[in-house]
PDB file of C-alpha atoms in Angstrom:
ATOM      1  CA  UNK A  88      12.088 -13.120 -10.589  1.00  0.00           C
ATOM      2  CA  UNK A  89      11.970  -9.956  -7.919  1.00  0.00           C
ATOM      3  CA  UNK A  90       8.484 -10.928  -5.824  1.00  0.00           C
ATOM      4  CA  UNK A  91       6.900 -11.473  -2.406  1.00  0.00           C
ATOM      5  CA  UNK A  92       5.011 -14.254  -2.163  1.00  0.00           C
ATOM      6  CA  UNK A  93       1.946 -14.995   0.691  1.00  0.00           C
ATOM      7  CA  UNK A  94       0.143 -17.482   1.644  1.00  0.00           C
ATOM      8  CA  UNK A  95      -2.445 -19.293   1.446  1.00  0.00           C
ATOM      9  CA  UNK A  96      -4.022 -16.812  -0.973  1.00  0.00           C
ATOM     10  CA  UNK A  97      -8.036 -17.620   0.290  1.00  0.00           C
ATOM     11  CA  UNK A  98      -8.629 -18.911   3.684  1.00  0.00           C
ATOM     12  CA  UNK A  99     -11.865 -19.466   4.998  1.00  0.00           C
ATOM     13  CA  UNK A 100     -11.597 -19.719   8.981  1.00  0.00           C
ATOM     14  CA  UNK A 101     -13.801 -20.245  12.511  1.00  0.00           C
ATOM     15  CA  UNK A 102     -13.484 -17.743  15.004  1.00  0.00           C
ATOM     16  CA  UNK A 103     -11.032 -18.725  17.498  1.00  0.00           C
ATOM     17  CA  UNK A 104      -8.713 -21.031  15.322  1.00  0.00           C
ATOM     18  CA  UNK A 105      -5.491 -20.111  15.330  1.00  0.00           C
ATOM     19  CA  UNK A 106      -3.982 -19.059  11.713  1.00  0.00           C
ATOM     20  CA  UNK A 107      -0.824 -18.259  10.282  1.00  0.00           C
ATOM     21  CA  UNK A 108      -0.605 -16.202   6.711  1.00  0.00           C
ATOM     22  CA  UNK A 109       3.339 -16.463   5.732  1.00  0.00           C
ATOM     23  CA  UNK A 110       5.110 -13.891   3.355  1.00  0.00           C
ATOM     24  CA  UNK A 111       7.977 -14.424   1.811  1.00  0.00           C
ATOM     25  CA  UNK A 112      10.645 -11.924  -0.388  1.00  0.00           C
ATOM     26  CA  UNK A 113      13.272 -12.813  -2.603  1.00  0.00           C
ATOM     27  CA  UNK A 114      14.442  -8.805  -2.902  1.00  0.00           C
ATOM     28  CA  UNK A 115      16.999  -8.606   0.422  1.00  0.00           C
ATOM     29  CA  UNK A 116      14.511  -6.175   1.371  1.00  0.00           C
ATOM     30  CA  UNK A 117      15.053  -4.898   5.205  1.00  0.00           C
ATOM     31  CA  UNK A 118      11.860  -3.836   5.671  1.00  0.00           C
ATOM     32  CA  UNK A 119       8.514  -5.900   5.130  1.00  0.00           C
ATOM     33  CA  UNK A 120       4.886  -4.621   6.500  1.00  0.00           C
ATOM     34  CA  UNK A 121       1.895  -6.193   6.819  1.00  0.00           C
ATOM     35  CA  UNK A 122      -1.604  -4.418   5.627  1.00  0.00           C
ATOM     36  CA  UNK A 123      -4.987  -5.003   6.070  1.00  0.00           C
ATOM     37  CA  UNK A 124      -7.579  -3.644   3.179  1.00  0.00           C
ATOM     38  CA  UNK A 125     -11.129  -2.642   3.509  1.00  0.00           C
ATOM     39  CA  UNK A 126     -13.855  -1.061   1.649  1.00  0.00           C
ATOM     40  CA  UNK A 127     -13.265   2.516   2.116  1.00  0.00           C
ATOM     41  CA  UNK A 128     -10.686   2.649   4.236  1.00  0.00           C
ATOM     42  CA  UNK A 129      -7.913   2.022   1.983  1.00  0.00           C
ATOM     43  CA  UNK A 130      -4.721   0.276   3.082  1.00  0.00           C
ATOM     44  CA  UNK A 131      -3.992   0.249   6.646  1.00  0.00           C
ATOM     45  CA  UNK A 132      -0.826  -0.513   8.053  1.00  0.00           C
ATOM     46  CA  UNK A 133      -0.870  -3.593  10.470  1.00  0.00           C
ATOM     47  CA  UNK A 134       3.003  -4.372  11.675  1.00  0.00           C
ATOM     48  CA  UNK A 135       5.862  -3.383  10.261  1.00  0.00           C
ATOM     49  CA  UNK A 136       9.669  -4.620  10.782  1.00  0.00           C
ATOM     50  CA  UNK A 137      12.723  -2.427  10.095  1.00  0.00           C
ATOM     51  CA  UNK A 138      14.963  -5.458  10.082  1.00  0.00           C
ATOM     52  CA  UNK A 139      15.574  -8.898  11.727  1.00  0.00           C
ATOM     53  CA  UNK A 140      14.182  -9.360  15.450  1.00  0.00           C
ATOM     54  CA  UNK A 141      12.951  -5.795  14.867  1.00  0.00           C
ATOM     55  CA  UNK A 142       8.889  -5.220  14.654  1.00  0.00           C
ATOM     56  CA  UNK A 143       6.581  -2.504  15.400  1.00  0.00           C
ATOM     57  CA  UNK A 144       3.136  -1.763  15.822  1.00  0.00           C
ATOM     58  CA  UNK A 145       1.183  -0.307  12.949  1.00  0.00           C
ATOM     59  CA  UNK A 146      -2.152   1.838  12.951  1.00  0.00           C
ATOM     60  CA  UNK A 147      -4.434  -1.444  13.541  1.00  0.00           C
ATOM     61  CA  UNK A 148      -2.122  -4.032  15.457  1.00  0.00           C
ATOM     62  CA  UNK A 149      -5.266  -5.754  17.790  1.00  0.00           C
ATOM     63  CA  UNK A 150      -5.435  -9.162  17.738  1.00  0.00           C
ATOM     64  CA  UNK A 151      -2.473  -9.710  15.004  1.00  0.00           C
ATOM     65  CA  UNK A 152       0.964 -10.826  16.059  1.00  0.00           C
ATOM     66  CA  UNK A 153       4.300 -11.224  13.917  1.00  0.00           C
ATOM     67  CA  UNK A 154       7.726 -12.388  14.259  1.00  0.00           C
ATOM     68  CA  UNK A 155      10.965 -11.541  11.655  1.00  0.00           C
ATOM     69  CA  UNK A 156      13.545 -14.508  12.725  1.00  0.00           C
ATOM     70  CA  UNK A 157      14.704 -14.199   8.772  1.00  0.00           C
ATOM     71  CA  UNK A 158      15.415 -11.592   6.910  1.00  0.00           C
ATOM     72  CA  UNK A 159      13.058 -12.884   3.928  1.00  0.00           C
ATOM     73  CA  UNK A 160      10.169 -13.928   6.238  1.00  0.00           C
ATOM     74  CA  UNK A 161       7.027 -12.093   7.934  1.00  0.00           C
ATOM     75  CA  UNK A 162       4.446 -14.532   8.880  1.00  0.00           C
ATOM     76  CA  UNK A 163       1.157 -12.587  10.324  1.00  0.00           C
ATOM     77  CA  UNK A 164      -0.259 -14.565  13.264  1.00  0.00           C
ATOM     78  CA  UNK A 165      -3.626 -14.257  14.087  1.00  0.00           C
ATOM     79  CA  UNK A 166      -4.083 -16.070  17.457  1.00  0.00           C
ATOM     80  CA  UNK A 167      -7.746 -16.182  17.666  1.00  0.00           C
ATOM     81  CA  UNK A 168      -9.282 -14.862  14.659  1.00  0.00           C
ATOM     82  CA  UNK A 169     -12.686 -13.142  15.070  1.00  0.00           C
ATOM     83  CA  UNK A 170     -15.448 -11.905  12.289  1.00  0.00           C
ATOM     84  CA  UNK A 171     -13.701  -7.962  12.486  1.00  0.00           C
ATOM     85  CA  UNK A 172     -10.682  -9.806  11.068  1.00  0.00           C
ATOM     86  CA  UNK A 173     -12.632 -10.650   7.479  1.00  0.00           C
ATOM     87  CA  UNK A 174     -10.743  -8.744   5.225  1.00  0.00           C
ATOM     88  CA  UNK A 175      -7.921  -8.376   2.340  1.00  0.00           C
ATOM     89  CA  UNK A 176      -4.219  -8.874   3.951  1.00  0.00           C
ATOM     90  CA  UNK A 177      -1.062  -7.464   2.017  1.00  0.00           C
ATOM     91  CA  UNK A 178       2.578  -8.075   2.516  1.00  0.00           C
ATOM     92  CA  UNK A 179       5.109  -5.611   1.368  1.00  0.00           C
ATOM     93  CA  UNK A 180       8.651  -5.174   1.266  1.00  0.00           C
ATOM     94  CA  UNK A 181      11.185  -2.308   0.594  1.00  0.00           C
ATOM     95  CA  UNK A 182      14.694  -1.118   1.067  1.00  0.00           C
ATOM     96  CA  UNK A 183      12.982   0.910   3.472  1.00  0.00           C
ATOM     97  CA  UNK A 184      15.355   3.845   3.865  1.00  0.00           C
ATOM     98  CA  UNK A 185      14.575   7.222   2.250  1.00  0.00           C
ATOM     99  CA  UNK A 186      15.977   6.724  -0.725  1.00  0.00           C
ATOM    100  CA  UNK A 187      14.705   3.569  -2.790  1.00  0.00           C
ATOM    101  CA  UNK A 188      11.240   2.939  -0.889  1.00  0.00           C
ATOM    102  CA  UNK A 189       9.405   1.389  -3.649  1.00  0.00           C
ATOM    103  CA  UNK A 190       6.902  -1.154  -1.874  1.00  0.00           C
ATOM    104  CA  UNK A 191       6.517  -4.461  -3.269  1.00  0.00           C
ATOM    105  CA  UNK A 192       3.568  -6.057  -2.954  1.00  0.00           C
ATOM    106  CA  UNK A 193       2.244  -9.362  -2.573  1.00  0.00           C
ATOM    107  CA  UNK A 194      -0.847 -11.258  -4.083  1.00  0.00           C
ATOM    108  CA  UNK A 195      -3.073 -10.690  -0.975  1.00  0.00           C
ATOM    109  CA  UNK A 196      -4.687 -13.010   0.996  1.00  0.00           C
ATOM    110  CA  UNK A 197      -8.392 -12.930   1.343  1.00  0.00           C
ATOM    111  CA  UNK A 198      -9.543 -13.887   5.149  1.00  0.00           C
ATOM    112  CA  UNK A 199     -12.856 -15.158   5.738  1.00  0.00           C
ATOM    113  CA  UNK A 200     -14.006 -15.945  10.133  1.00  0.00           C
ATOM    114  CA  UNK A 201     -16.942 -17.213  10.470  1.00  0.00           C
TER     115      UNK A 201
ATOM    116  CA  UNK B  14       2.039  10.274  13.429  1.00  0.00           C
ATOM    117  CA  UNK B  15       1.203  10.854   9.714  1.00  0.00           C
ATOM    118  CA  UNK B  16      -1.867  11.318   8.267  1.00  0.00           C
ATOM    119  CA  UNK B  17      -3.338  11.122   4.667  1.00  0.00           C
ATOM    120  CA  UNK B  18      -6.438  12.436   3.166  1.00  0.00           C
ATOM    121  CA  UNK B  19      -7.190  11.315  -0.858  1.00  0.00           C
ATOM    122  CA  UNK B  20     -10.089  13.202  -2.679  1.00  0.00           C
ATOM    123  CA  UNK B  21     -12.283  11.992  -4.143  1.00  0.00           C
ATOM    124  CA  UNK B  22     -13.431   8.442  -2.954  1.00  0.00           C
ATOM    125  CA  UNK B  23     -14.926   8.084  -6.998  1.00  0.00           C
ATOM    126  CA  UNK B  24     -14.112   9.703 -10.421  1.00  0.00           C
ATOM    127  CA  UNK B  25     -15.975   9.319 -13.092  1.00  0.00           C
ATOM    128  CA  UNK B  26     -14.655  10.763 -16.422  1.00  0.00           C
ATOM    129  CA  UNK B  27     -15.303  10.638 -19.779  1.00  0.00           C
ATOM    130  CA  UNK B  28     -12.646   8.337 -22.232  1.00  0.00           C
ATOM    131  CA  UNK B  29      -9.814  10.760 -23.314  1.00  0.00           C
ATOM    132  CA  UNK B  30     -10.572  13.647 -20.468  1.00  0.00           C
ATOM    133  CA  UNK B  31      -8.024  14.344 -18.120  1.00  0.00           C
ATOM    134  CA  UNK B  32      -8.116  13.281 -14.127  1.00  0.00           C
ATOM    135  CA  UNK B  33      -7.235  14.677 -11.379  1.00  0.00           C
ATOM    136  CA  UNK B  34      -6.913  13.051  -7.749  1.00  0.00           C
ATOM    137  CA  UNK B  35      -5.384  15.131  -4.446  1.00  0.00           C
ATOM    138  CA  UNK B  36      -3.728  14.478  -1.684  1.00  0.00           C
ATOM    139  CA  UNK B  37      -2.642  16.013   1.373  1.00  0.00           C
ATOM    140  CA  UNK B  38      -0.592  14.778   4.326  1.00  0.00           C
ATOM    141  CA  UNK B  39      -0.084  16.397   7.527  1.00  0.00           C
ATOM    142  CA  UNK B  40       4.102  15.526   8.706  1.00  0.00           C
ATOM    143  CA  UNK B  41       6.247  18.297   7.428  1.00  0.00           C
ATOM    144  CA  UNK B  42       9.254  15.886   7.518  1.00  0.00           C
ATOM    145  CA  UNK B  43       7.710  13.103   5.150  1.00  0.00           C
ATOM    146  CA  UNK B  44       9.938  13.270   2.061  1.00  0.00           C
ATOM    147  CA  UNK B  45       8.411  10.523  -0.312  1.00  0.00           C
ATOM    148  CA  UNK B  46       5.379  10.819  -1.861  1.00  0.00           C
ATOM    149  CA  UNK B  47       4.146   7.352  -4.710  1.00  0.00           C
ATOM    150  CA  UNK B  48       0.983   6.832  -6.006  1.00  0.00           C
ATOM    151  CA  UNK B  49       0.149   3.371  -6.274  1.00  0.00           C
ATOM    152  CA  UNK B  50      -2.641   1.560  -8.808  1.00  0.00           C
ATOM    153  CA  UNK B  51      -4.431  -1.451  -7.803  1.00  0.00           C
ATOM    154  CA  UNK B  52      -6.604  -3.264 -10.856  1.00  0.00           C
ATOM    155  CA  UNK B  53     -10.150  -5.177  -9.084  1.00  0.00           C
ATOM    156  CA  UNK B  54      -8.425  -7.928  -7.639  1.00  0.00           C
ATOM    157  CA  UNK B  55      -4.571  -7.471  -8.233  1.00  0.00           C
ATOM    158  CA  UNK B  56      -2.200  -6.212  -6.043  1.00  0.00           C
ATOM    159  CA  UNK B  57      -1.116  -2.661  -5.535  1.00  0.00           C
ATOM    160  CA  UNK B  58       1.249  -2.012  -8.028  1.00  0.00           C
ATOM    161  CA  UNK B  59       3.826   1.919  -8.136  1.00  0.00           C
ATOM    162  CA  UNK B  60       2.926   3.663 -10.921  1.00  0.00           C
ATOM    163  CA  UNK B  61       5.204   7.071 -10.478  1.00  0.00           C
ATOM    164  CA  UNK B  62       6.546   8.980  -7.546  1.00  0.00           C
ATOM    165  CA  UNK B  63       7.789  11.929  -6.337  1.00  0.00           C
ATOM    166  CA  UNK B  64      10.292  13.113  -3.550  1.00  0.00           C
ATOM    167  CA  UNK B  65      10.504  16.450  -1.372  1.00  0.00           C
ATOM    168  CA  UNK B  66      13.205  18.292  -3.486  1.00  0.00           C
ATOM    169  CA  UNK B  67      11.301  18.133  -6.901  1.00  0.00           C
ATOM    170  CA  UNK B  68       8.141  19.733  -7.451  1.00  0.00           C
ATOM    171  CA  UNK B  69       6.708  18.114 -10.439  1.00  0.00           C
ATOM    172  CA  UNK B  70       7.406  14.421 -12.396  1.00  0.00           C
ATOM    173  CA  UNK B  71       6.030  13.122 -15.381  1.00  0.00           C
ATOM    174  CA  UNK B  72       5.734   9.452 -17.204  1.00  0.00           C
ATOM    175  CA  UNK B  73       3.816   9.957 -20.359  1.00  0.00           C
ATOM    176  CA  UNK B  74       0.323  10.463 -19.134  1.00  0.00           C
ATOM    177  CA  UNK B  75       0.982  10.225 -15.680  1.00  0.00           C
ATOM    178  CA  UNK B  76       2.398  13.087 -13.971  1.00  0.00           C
ATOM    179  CA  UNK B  77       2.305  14.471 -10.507  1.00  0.00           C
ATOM    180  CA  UNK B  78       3.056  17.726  -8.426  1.00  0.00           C
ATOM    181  CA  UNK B  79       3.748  18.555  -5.072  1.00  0.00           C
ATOM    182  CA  UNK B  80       3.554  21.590  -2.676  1.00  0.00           C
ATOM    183  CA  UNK B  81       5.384  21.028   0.267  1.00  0.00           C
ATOM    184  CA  UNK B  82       4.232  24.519   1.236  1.00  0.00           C
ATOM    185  CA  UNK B  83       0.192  23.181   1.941  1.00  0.00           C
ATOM    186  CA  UNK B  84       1.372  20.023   1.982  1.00  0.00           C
ATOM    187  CA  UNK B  85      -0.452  18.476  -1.215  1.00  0.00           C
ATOM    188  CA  UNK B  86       0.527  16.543  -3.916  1.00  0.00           C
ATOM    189  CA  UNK B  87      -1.924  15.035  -7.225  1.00  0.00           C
ATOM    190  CA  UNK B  88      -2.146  12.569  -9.440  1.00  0.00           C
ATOM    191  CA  UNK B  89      -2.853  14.068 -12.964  1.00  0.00           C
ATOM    192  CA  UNK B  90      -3.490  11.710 -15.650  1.00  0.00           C
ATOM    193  CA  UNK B  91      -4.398  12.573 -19.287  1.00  0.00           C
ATOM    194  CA  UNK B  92      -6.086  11.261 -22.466  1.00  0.00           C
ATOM    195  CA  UNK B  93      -7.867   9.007 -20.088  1.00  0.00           C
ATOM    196  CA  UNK B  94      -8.099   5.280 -21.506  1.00  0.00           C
ATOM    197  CA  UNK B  95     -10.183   1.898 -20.556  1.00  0.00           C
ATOM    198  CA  UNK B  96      -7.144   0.359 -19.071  1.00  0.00           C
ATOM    199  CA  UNK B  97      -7.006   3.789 -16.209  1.00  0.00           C
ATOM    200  CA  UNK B  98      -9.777   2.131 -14.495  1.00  0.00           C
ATOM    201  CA  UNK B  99      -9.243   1.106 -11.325  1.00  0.00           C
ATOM    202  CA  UNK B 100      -8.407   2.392  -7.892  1.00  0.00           C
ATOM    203  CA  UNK B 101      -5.847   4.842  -7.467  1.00  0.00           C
ATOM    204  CA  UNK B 102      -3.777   5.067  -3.942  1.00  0.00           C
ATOM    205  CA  UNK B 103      -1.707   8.021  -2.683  1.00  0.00           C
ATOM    206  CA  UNK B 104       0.943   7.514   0.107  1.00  0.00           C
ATOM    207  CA  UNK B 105       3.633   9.479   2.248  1.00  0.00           C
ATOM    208  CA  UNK B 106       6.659   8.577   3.677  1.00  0.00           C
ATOM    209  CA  UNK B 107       7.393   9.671   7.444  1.00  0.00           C
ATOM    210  CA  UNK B 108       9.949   9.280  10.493  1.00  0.00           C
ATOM    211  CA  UNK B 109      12.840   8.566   8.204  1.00  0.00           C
ATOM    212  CA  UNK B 110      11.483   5.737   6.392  1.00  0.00           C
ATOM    213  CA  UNK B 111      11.070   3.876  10.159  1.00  0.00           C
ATOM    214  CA  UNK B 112       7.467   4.450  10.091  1.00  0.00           C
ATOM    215  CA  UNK B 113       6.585   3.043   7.158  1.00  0.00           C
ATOM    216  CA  UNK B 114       4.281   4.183   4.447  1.00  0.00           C
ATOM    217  CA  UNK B 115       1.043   6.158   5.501  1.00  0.00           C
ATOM    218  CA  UNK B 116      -1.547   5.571   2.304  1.00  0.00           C
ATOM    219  CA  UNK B 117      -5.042   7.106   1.222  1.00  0.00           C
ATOM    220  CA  UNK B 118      -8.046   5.821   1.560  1.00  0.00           C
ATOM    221  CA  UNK B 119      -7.909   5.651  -2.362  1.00  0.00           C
ATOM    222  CA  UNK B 120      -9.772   6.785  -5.443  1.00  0.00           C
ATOM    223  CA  UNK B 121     -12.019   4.319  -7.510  1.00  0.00           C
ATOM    224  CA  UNK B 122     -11.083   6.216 -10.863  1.00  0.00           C
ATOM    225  CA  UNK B 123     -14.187   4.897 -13.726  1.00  0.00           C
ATOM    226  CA  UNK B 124     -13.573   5.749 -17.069  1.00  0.00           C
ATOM    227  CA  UNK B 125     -16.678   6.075 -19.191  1.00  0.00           C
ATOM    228  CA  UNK B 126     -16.469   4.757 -23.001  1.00  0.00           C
TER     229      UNK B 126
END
């Protein structure tokens, strides 16, 4: 079955800790994105990555981090969380070109810091 | 880069009206425009689409336009059902596809029995 997969899908954190929320795609997708949800602010794009070894900043990047080493992979680092990080994280993935740029989405991860 | 207004924040119609929820985005070159539905805690999930050469698509109820003139597109559902509640996201595709989509701040549609 076609899906991208994150998690852990609830996490519950301390400011400071270092965290890791991992998403994974099964699609062959080249490009996979990261977004953050909020109440009233819709979907805002964190990172994005065209392709292996390739990332790029998003609209809200501060204090996230990400690496692509796989093709199927896009963990979101956070490397010291704080409370302004609470929020609803997606993954996505897509073909990415202009063609066939349905994005998939992922269950979400909800993101307590305490 | 681009930029994405969604009116309005709520809708509130009446079971079996029609709905209507507008967009407008501000790159000239963005080319694809889908409209995404996202059920209280599910995932956003593509519900129809449209791209920069056609001017109006339809699925059933679902349909949507676009004027790449002003730069606007809708979402125009009829014969409004239970199940159409929930919130309702517009996007836009810029730079090529490098950039990524650019989304909404997104409709809470609320369909009243």
């Amino acid at each position: 079955e076609a899906q991208v997969t994150q998690n852990p899908r609830y996490l519950i954190t301390v400011t400071g800790k270092k965290l890791t929320v991992t998403c994974s795609q099964n699609m062959n997708h080249e490009y996979m994105s990261w977004y953050r949800q909020d109440p009233g602010l819709g979907l805002r794009q964190i990172y994005y990555s065209m392709n292996v070894e390739v990332t790029d900043k998003g609209d809200v990047p501060e204090g996230y981090k990400v690496s692509r080493k796989e093709k199927r992979n896009f963990p979101l680092i956070l490397e010291s969380p704080s409370p302004n990080q609470t929020s609803l994280y997606f993954c996505a993935s897509s073909w990415g070109d202009s063609l066939n740029t349905e994005a998939f989405f992922g269950q979400g991860t909800r993101l307590t810091v305490v | 880069g681009e930029n994405v207004e969604q009116h309005p924040s709520t809708l509130s119609v009446q079971e079996g009206d029609s709905a209507v929820i507008k967009c407008t985005y501000s790159d000239s070159a963005s080319n694809y425009f889908p409209w995404y539905k996202q059920e209280l805690g599910k995932r956003p999930q593509l519900i129809i689409d449209i791209r920069s050469n056609v001017g109006e698509k339809k699925d059933q109820r679902i349909a949507v336009t676009l004027n790449k003139t002003a730069k606007h597109f809708s979402l125009h559902i009829t014969e409004t059902q239970p199940e159409d509640s929930a919130v309702y996201f517009c996007a836009a595709l810029s730079g090529g596809g490098a950039d990524g989509l650019t989304f909404g701040k997104g409709t809470h549609l609320i369909i009243q029995p």
